[in-house]
Coordinates of N, CA, C and O in Angstrom, one line a residue:
M1 N -227.0 112.5 59.3 CA -226.1 111.6 60.0 C -226.8 110.5 60.6 O -226.4 109.4 60.6
R2 N -228.0 110.8 61.2 CA -228.9 109.8 61.8 C -229.3 108.7 60.9 O -229.3 107.5 61.1
R3 N -229.6 109.2 59.6 CA -230.0 108.2 58.6 C -228.9 107.3 58.2 O -229.2 106.1 58.0
V4 N -227.7 107.8 58.2 CA -226.6 106.9 57.8 C -226.4 105.9 58.9 O -226.1 104.7 58.6
V5 N -226.4 106.3 60.2 CA -226.3 105.4 61.3 C -227.4 104.3 61.2 O -227.0 103.1 61.4
V6 N -228.6 104.7 61.0 CA -229.8 103.7 60.9 C -229.5 102.8 59.8 O -229.6 101.5 59.9
L7 N -229.2 103.3 58.6 CA -228.9 102.5 57.4 C -227.8 101.5 57.7 O -227.9 100.4 57.3
A8 N -226.7 102.0 58.2 CA -225.6 101.1 58.5 C -226.0 100.0 59.5 O -225.5 98.8 59.3
T9 N -226.7 100.3 60.5 CA -227.1 99.3 61.4 C -228.1 98.3 60.8 O -227.9 97.1 61.0
L10 N -229.0 98.7 60.0 CA -229.9 97.8 59.3 C -229.0 96.9 58.3 O -229.3 95.7 58.2
L11 N -228.1 97.5 57.6 CA -227.3 96.7 56.7 C -226.4 95.7 57.5 O -226.3 94.5 57.1
A12 N -225.9 96.0 58.6 CA -225.1 95.2 59.4 C -226.0 94.0 59.9 O -225.5 92.8 59.9
V13 N -227.1 94.3 60.4 CA -228.0 93.2 60.8 C -228.4 92.3 59.7 O -228.4 91.1 59.9
G14 N -228.7 92.8 58.6 CA -229.0 92.0 57.4 C -227.9 91.1 57.0 O -228.0 89.9 56.7
V15 N -226.6 91.6 57.0 CA -225.5 90.9 56.6 C -225.2 89.8 57.6 O -224.9 88.6 57.3
G16 N -225.4 90.2 58.9 CA -225.2 89.2 60.0 C -226.2 88.0 59.9 O -225.8 86.9 60.1
A17 N -227.5 88.3 59.6 CA -228.4 87.2 59.4 C -228.1 86.4 58.2 O -228.2 85.2 58.3
A18 N -227.7 87.0 57.1 CA -227.4 86.2 56.0 C -226.2 85.4 56.2 O -226.1 84.2 55.8
Y19 N -225.2 85.8 56.9 CA -224.1 85.0 57.3 C -224.4 83.9 58.2 O -224.0 82.7 58.0
A20 N -225.2 84.1 59.2 CA -225.7 83.0 60.1 C -226.4 81.9 59.3 O -226.2 80.8 59.6
Q21 N -227.3 82.4 58.4 CA -228.0 81.4 57.6 C -227.0 80.7 56.7 O -227.1 79.4 56.6
S22 N -226.1 81.3 56.0 CA -225.2 80.6 55.1 C -224.2 79.7 56.0 O -223.8 78.7 55.5
A23 N -223.9 80.1 57.2 CA -223.0 79.3 58.0 C -223.6 78.0 58.4 O -223.0 77.0 58.3
A24 N -224.9 78.0 58.8 CA -225.6 76.8 59.1 C -225.7 75.9 57.9 O -225.5 74.7 58.0
I25 N -226.0 76.4 56.7 CA -226.2 75.7 55.5 C -224.8 75.1 55.1 O -224.7 73.9 54.8
G26 N -223.8 75.8 55.2 CA -222.5 75.4 54.9 C -222.0 74.3 55.8 O -221.4 73.3 55.4
Q27 N -222.3 74.5 57.2 CA -221.8 73.4 58.1 C -222.6 72.1 57.9 O -221.9 71.1 58.0
R28 N -223.8 72.2 57.6 CA -224.6 71.0 57.4 C -224.2 70.3 56.1 O -224.1 69.1 56.0
K29 N -223.9 71.1 55.0 CA -223.4 70.5 53.8 C -222.1 69.8 54.0 O -221.9 68.6 53.5
D30 N -221.2 70.4 54.8 CA -219.9 69.8 55.1 C -220.1 68.4 55.9 O -219.4 67.4 55.6
Q31 N -221.0 68.4 56.8 CA -221.2 67.2 57.6 C -221.9 66.1 56.7 O -221.5 64.9 56.8
F32 N -222.8 66.5 55.9 CA -223.4 65.5 55.0 C -222.4 64.9 54.0 O -222.4 63.8 53.6
K33 N -221.5 65.8 53.4 CA -220.4 65.3 52.6 C -219.5 64.4 53.3 O -219.1 63.3 52.8
A34 N -219.2 64.6 54.6 CA -218.4 63.8 55.3 C -219.1 62.4 55.5 O -218.4 61.4 55.5
M35 N -220.4 62.4 55.8 CA -221.1 61.2 56.0 C -221.1 60.4 54.6 O -221.0 59.1 54.6
G36 N -221.3 61.1 53.5 CA -221.3 60.4 52.2 C -219.9 59.8 52.0 O -219.8 58.7 51.4
G37 N -218.9 60.6 52.3 CA -217.5 60.1 52.1 C -217.3 58.9 53.0 O -216.5 58.0 52.6
A38 N -217.8 58.8 54.1 CA -217.7 57.7 55.0 C -218.5 56.5 54.6 O -218.0 55.3 54.7
A39 N -219.7 56.7 54.0 CA -220.5 55.6 53.6 C -220.1 55.1 52.2 O -220.3 53.8 52.0
G40 N -219.4 55.8 51.4 CA -219.0 55.4 50.0 C -218.1 54.1 50.0 O -218.5 53.1 49.4
P41 N -217.0 54.1 50.9 CA -216.2 52.8 50.9 C -216.9 51.7 51.5 O -216.8 50.5 51.0
I42 N -217.9 51.9 52.4 CA -218.6 50.8 53.0 C -219.6 50.3 51.9 O -219.8 49.1 51.8
G43 N -220.2 51.1 51.2 CA -221.1 50.7 50.1 C -220.3 49.8 49.1 O -220.9 48.8 48.6
K44 N -219.1 50.1 48.8 CA -218.3 49.3 47.9 C -218.0 48.0 48.5 O -218.0 47.0 47.8
M45 N -217.8 47.9 49.8 CA -217.6 46.7 50.4 C -218.9 45.8 50.4 O -218.9 44.6 50.2
L46 N -220.0 46.5 50.6 CA -221.3 45.8 50.6 C -221.6 45.1 49.2 O -222.2 44.1 49.1
R47 N -221.2 45.9 48.2 CA -221.5 45.4 46.8 C -220.3 44.4 46.3 O -220.4 44.0 45.2
G48 N -219.3 44.2 47.1 CA -218.3 43.3 46.8 C -217.2 43.9 45.9 O -216.4 43.2 45.3
E49 N -217.2 45.2 45.7 CA -216.3 45.9 44.9 C -214.9 46.1 45.6 O -213.9 46.3 44.9
D50 N -215.0 46.2 46.9 CA -213.7 46.3 47.7 C -213.8 45.2 48.8 O -214.9 44.8 49.2
A51 N -212.6 44.9 49.2 CA -212.5 43.9 50.3 C -213.0 44.5 51.6 O -212.8 45.7 51.9
F52 N -213.4 43.6 52.5 CA -213.8 44.1 53.8 C -212.7 44.6 54.6 O -211.6 44.0 54.6
N53 N -212.9 45.8 55.2 CA -211.8 46.3 56.0 C -212.5 46.9 57.3 O -213.2 47.9 57.2
L54 N -212.3 46.3 58.4 CA -213.0 46.6 59.7 C -212.6 48.1 60.1 O -213.5 48.8 60.5
A55 N -211.4 48.4 59.9 CA -211.0 49.8 60.3 C -211.8 50.8 59.5 O -212.3 51.9 60.1
T56 N -211.9 50.7 58.3 CA -212.7 51.6 57.4 C -214.1 51.6 57.8 O -214.7 52.7 57.9
V57 N -214.7 50.5 58.1 CA -216.1 50.4 58.5 C -216.2 51.2 59.8 O -217.2 52.0 60.0
Q58 N -215.4 50.9 60.8 CA -215.5 51.5 62.1 C -215.3 53.1 62.0 O -216.1 53.8 62.6
N59 N -214.4 53.5 61.2 CA -214.1 55.0 61.1 C -215.4 55.6 60.4 O -215.7 56.7 60.8
G60 N -215.9 54.9 59.4 CA -217.1 55.4 58.7 C -218.3 55.5 59.7 O -219.0 56.6 59.7
L61 N -218.5 54.5 60.5 CA -219.6 54.5 61.4 C -219.4 55.6 62.5 O -220.3 56.2 62.9
R62 N -218.1 55.9 62.9 CA -217.9 56.9 63.9 C -218.3 58.3 63.3 O -218.8 59.2 64.0
T63 N -218.0 58.5 62.0 CA -218.3 59.8 61.4 C -219.8 59.9 61.3 O -220.3 61.0 61.6
I64 N -220.5 58.9 60.9 CA -222.0 58.9 60.8 C -222.6 59.1 62.2 O -223.5 60.0 62.3
Q65 N -222.1 58.5 63.1 CA -222.6 58.6 64.5 C -222.4 60.0 65.0 O -223.3 60.6 65.6
A66 N -221.2 60.5 64.8 CA -221.0 61.9 65.4 C -221.8 63.0 64.6 O -222.4 63.9 65.2
N67 N -221.9 62.8 63.3 CA -222.7 63.8 62.5 C -224.2 63.7 62.7 O -224.9 64.7 62.7
A68 N -224.7 62.5 63.0 CA -226.1 62.3 63.2 C -226.5 63.0 64.5 O -227.6 63.5 64.7
K69 N -225.6 63.1 65.5 CA -225.8 63.8 66.7 C -225.9 65.3 66.5 O -226.7 65.9 67.2
T70 N -225.1 65.9 65.7 CA -225.0 67.4 65.6 C -225.9 67.9 64.4 O -226.2 69.1 64.5
L71 N -226.2 67.1 63.4 CA -226.8 67.7 62.3 C -228.3 68.3 62.6 O -228.5 69.4 62.0
P72 N -229.1 67.8 63.4 CA -230.4 68.4 63.6 C -230.3 69.8 64.1 O -231.1 70.6 63.8
G73 N -229.2 70.2 64.8 CA -229.0 71.6 65.3 C -228.6 72.5 64.2 O -228.5 73.7 64.4
L74 N -228.3 72.0 63.0 CA -227.9 72.8 61.9 C -229.0 73.2 61.0 O -228.7 73.6 59.8
F75 N -230.2 73.1 61.4 CA -231.4 73.5 60.7 C -232.2 74.5 61.4 O -233.4 74.3 61.7
P76 N -231.6 75.7 61.8 CA -232.4 76.7 62.5 C -233.4 77.3 61.5 O -233.3 77.1 60.3
D77 N -234.4 77.9 62.1 CA -235.5 78.6 61.3 C -234.9 79.5 60.3 O -235.6 79.7 59.2
D78 N -233.8 80.1 60.5 CA -233.3 81.1 59.6 C -232.5 80.5 58.5 O -231.8 81.3 57.7
S79 N -232.6 79.2 58.3 CA -231.8 78.6 57.2 C -232.6 77.8 56.3 O -232.2 76.8 55.7
K80 N -233.9 78.3 56.1 CA -234.8 77.6 55.2 C -234.5 77.9 53.7 O -234.9 77.1 52.9
T81 N -233.9 79.0 53.5 CA -233.7 79.4 52.1 C -232.2 79.6 51.9 O -231.4 79.8 52.9
G82 N -231.8 79.7 50.6 CA -230.4 79.9 50.3 C -230.0 78.7 49.5 O -230.8 78.0 48.8
D83 N -228.7 78.4 49.4 CA -228.1 77.4 48.6 C -228.3 76.1 49.4 O -227.3 75.5 50.0
T84 N -229.5 75.5 49.4 CA -229.8 74.3 50.1 C -230.9 73.5 49.4 O -231.7 74.1 48.7
K85 N -230.9 72.2 49.7 CA -231.9 71.3 49.2 C -232.9 70.9 50.2 O -233.7 70.0 50.0
A86 N -232.7 71.5 51.4 CA -233.6 71.2 52.5 C -235.1 71.6 52.1 O -235.3 72.8 51.7
L87 N -236.0 70.8 52.3 CA -237.4 71.1 52.0 C -238.1 71.7 53.2 O -237.7 71.4 54.4
P88 N -239.2 72.4 53.0 CA -240.0 73.0 54.1 C -240.4 72.0 55.1 O -240.7 72.2 56.3
A89 N -240.6 70.7 54.6 CA -241.1 69.6 55.5 C -240.3 69.4 56.8 O -240.7 69.0 57.8
I90 N -238.9 69.8 56.6 CA -238.1 69.7 57.9 C -238.6 70.6 59.0 O -238.7 70.1 60.2
W91 N -239.0 71.8 58.7 CA -239.5 72.7 59.7 C -240.9 72.4 60.1 O -241.4 72.8 61.1
Q92 N -241.7 71.9 59.1 CA -243.1 71.5 59.4 C -243.2 70.3 60.3 O -244.3 70.1 60.9
N93 N -242.3 69.4 60.2 CA -242.3 68.1 60.9 C -241.0 67.9 61.6 O -240.3 66.8 61.3
K94 N -240.6 68.8 62.4 CA -239.2 68.8 63.0 C -239.0 67.6 63.9 O -237.9 67.0 63.9
A95 N -240.0 67.1 64.6 CA -239.9 65.9 65.5 C -239.5 64.7 64.6 O -238.7 63.9 65.0
K96 N -240.2 64.5 63.5 CA -239.9 63.3 62.6 C -238.5 63.4 62.1 O -237.8 62.4 62.0
F97 N -238.2 64.6 61.6 CA -236.8 64.8 61.0 C -235.8 64.5 62.1 O -234.8 63.8 61.8
T98 N -235.9 65.1 63.2 CA -234.9 64.9 64.3 C -234.9 63.4 64.7 O -233.8 62.9 65.0
G99 N -236.0 62.8 64.7 CA -236.2 61.4 65.1 C -235.3 60.5 64.1 O -234.8 59.4 64.5
I100 N -235.3 60.9 62.8 CA -234.5 60.0 61.9 C -233.0 60.1 62.3 O -232.3 59.1 62.2
F101 N -232.6 61.3 62.7 CA -231.1 61.4 63.1 C -230.9 60.6 64.4 O -229.8 60.0 64.6
T102 N -231.8 60.7 65.3 CA -231.7 59.9 66.6 C -231.6 58.4 66.3 O -230.7 57.7 66.8
K103 N -232.4 57.9 65.3 CA -232.4 56.5 65.0 C -231.1 56.2 64.3 O -230.5 55.2 64.5
L104 N -230.6 57.1 63.4 CA -229.4 56.9 62.6 C -228.2 56.8 63.6 O -227.4 55.9 63.5
E105 N -228.1 57.7 64.6 CA -227.1 57.6 65.6 C -227.2 56.3 66.4 O -226.1 55.6 66.6
A106 N -228.3 55.9 66.8 CA -228.5 54.6 67.6 C -228.1 53.4 66.7 O -227.4 52.5 67.2
D107 N -228.5 53.4 65.4 CA -228.2 52.3 64.5 C -226.7 52.2 64.2 O -226.1 51.2 64.2
A108 N -226.0 53.4 64.1 CA -224.6 53.5 63.8 C -223.9 53.0 65.1 O -222.9 52.2 65.0
T109 N -224.4 53.4 66.2 CA -223.7 52.9 67.5 C -223.9 51.4 67.7 O -222.9 50.7 68.0
A110 N -225.0 50.9 67.4 CA -225.3 49.4 67.5 C -224.4 48.7 66.4 O -223.8 47.6 66.7
A111 N -224.3 49.2 65.3 CA -223.5 48.6 64.2 C -222.0 48.6 64.6 O -221.3 47.6 64.3
L112 N -221.6 49.7 65.2 CA -220.2 49.8 65.6 C -219.9 48.7 66.6 O -218.8 48.1 66.5
A113 N -220.8 48.4 67.5 CA -220.5 47.4 68.4 C -220.7 45.9 67.8 O -220.0 45.0 68.2
A114 N -221.5 45.8 66.9 CA -221.9 44.5 66.3 C -220.9 44.0 65.2 O -220.7 42.8 65.0
I115 N -220.4 44.9 64.4 CA -219.7 44.5 63.2 C -218.2 44.0 63.6 O -217.5 44.9 64.1
K116 N -218.0 42.8 63.3 CA -216.7 42.2 63.5 C -216.0 41.6 62.3 O -214.9 41.3 62.2
D117 N -216.9 41.4 61.3 CA -216.5 40.7 60.1 C -217.4 41.1 58.9 O -218.4 41.9 59.1
E118 N -217.1 40.5 57.7 CA -217.9 40.9 56.6 C -219.4 40.5 56.7 O -220.3 41.3 56.3
A119 N -219.6 39.3 57.3 CA -221.0 38.9 57.4 C -221.8 39.8 58.3 O -223.0 40.2 58.0
S120 N -221.2 40.2 59.4 CA -221.9 41.1 60.3 C -222.1 42.5 59.8 O -223.1 43.2 60.0
M121 N -221.1 42.9 58.9 CA -221.3 44.2 58.2 C -222.5 44.1 57.3 O -223.3 45.0 57.2
K122 N -222.6 43.1 56.6 CA -223.7 42.9 55.6 C -225.0 42.8 56.3 O -226.0 43.2 55.7
A123 N -225.0 42.4 57.5 CA -226.3 42.3 58.3 C -226.7 43.6 58.9 O -227.8 44.0 58.9
E124 N -225.7 44.4 59.3 CA -225.9 45.6 60.1 C -226.0 46.9 59.3 O -226.8 47.8 59.6
M125 N -225.2 47.0 58.3 CA -225.1 48.3 57.6 C -226.4 48.7 56.9 O -226.7 49.9 56.8
P126 N -227.2 47.8 56.3 CA -228.5 48.2 55.7 C -229.4 48.9 56.7 O -230.1 49.8 56.3
K127 N -229.3 48.5 58.0 CA -230.1 49.2 59.0 C -229.6 50.7 59.2 O -230.5 51.6 59.3
V128 N -228.3 50.9 59.1 CA -227.8 52.2 59.2 C -228.1 53.1 58.0 O -228.7 54.2 58.0
L129 N -227.8 52.5 56.8 CA -227.9 53.2 55.6 C -229.4 53.5 55.2 O -229.7 54.4 54.5
G130 N -230.3 52.6 55.7 CA -231.7 52.9 55.4 C -232.2 54.2 56.0 O -233.2 54.7 55.4
N131 N -231.6 54.7 57.0 CA -232.0 56.0 57.5 C -231.7 57.1 56.5 O -232.5 58.1 56.5
C132 N -230.6 57.0 55.7 CA -230.4 58.0 54.7 C -231.5 58.2 53.8 O -231.9 59.3 53.4
G133 N -232.0 57.1 53.2 CA -233.1 57.1 52.2 C -234.3 57.7 52.9 O -235.1 58.4 52.3
A134 N -234.6 57.3 54.2 CA -235.8 57.8 54.8 C -235.8 59.3 54.9 O -236.8 60.0 54.6
C135 N -234.7 59.9 55.1 CA -234.6 61.4 55.2 C -234.6 62.0 53.8 O -235.3 63.0 53.6
H136 N -233.9 61.4 52.8 CA -233.8 62.0 51.5 C -235.2 62.0 50.8 O -235.5 63.0 50.1
Q137 N -236.0 61.0 51.0 CA -237.3 60.9 50.4 C -238.2 62.0 50.8 O -238.9 62.5 50.0
E138 N -238.2 62.4 52.0 CA -239.2 63.3 52.6 C -238.7 64.7 52.8 O -239.4 65.7 52.7
F139 N -237.4 64.8 53.1 CA -236.9 66.1 53.5 C -235.8 66.7 52.7 O -235.4 67.8 53.0
R140 N -235.5 66.1 51.5 CA -234.4 66.7 50.6 C -235.0 66.8 49.2 O -235.5 65.9 48.7
A141 N -234.8 68.0 48.6 CA -235.2 68.2 47.2 C -234.2 67.4 46.3 O -233.0 67.2 46.7
R142 N -234.8 66.9 45.3 CA -233.9 66.1 44.3 C -233.0 67.0 43.5 O -233.3 68.1 43.2

């Protein structure tokens, strides 16, 4: 009986840890998808494929701003493996990784205040979107 209780406890702990790991990975994937969804229409405006729409730009920037603030917390040590493209460099250089999100949030906040028309969008959005590439190059598997 004691073995059954010990085995059940170990199994519960293992399942709990696996759930916590997959929950963080799932949450960050959802937030990254939301950011990509927010950036997509803005990218079309930057390329001239869609007309400038201030409300769309502002909503996209608010999504990027909010997710940049919460995403660093979704990379706990127990989420290094699993269904993720996160590279070990995240945990090896956590300060740099977190700094990119801090800069992204600040750039999105500044762009939100500065963008009033198509010209200001074209001047400000590259500053915001450049942060995405900085993170993907060093911290995300292809």
